[in-house]
Short mmCIF file of C-alpha atoms in Angstrom, two decimals:
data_model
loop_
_atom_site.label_atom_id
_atom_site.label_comp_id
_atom_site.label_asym_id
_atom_site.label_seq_id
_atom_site.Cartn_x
_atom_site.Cartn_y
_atom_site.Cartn_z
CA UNK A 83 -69.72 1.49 30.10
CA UNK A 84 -69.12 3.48 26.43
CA UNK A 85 -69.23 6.94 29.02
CA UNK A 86 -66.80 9.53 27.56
CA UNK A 87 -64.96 12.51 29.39
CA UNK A 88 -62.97 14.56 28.00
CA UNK A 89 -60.72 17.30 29.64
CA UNK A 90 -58.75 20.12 28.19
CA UNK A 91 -55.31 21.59 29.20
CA UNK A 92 -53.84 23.78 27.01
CA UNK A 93 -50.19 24.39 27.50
CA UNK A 94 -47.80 27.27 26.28
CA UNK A 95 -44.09 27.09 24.90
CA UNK A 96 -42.95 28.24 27.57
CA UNK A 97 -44.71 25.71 30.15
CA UNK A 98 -43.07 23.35 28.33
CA UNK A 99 -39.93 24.57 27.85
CA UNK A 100 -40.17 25.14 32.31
CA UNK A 101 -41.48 21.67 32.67
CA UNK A 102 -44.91 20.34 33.37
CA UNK A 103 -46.51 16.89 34.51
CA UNK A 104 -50.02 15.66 33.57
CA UNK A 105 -50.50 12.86 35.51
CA UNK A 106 -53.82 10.86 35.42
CA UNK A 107 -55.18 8.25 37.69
CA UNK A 108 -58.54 6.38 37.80
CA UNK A 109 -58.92 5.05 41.35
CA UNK A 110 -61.57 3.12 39.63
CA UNK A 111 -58.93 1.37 37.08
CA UNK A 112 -60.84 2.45 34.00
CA UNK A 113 -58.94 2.20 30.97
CA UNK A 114 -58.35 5.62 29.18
CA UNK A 115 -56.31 7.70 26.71
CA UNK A 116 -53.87 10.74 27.06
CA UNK A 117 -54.12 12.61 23.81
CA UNK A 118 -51.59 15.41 23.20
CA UNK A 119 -52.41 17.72 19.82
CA UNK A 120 -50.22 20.43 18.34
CA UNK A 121 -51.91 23.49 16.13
CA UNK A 122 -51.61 22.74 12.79
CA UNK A 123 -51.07 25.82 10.31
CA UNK A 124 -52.03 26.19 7.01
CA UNK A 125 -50.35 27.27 4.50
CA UNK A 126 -51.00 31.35 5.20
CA UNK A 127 -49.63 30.89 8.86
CA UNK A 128 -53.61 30.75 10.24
CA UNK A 129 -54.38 28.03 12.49
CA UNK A 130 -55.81 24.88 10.49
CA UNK A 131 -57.10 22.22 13.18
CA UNK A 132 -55.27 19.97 14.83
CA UNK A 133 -52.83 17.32 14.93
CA UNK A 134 -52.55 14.34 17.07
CA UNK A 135 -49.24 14.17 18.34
CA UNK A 136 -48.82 11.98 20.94
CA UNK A 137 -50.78 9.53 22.81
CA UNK A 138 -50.58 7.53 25.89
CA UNK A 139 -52.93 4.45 26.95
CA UNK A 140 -53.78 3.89 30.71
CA UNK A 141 -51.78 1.02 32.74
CA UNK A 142 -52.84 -1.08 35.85
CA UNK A 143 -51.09 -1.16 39.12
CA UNK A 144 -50.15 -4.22 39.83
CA UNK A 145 -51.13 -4.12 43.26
CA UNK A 146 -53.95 -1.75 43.46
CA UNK A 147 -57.32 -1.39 40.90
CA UNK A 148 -55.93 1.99 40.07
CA UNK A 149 -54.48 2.99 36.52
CA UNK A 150 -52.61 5.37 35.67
CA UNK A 151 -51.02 7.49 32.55
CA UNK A 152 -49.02 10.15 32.54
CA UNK A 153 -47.12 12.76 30.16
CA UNK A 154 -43.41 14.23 31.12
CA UNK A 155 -42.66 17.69 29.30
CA UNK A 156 -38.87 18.05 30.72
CA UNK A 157 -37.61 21.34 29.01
CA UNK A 158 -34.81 19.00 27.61
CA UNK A 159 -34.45 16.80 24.99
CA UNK A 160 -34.94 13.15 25.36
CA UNK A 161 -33.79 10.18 23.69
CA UNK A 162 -35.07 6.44 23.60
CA UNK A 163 -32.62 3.55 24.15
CA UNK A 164 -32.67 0.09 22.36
CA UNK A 165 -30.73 -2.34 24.23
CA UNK A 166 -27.38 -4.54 22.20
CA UNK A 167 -28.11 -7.67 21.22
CA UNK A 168 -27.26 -11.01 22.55
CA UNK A 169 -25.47 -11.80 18.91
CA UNK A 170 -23.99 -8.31 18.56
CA UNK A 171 -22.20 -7.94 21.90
CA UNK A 172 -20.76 -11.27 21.82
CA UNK A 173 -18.89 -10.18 18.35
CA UNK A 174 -17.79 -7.23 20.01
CA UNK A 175 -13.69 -7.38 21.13
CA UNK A 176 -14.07 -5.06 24.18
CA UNK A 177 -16.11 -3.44 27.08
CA UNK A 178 -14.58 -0.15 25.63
CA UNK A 179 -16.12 -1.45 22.12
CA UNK A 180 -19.43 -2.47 23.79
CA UNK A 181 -20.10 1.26 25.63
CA UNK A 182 -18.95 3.21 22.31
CA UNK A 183 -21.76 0.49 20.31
CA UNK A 184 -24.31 1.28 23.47
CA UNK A 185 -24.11 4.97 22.83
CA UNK A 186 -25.12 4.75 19.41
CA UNK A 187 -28.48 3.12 20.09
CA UNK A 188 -29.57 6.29 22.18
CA UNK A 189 -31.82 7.97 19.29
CA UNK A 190 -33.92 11.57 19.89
CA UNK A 191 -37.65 11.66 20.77
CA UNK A 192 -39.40 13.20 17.94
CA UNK A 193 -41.75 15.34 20.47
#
């Protein structure tokens, strides 16, 4: 218990604008963290360090001891949807009125 492993994968522009999977899995369900950093430059355009700039904690299969956590670089832009609520649809006249109200909860990933 405490041990600590880390792994490095360093990924261009354009592997992420093709696409790329990093998919992790601990057969022996240990939990663990995906940490994604960008460069951070300084103020004369020289690389500074780094920033953390996205993270991802392990989950459990439900049916097996393994877990699992994964990161999804499409090439396109993604959103993130919040679901109506109870209270707002039912004040809402229409099922035209309800998809128009739907769209506007799709809101960009900041990635």
């Amino acid at each position: 218990k405490g041990e600590i492993r880390l792994f490095r994968c360093v990924l261009s522009e354009d592997d992420v604008r093709a696409g790329v999977i990093v998919s992790v899995t601990s057969l022996a369900g240990d939990k663990f963290k995906l940490l994604h950093f960008d460069q951070n430059d300084g103020r004369n355009g020289a690389p500074e360090g780094l920033e953390l700039s996205l993270q991802e904690m392990s989950a459990k299969f439900s049916s097996m001891k393994r877990s699992h956590a994964g990161f999804y670089f499409t090439g396109q832009q993604s959103f993130n949807y919040e679901p109506l609520s109870a209270v707002k649809m039912s004040k809402l006249e229409s099922r035209d009125l309800m998809m128009f109200h739907s769209l506007d909860n799709w809101t960009p990933r900041e990635c």
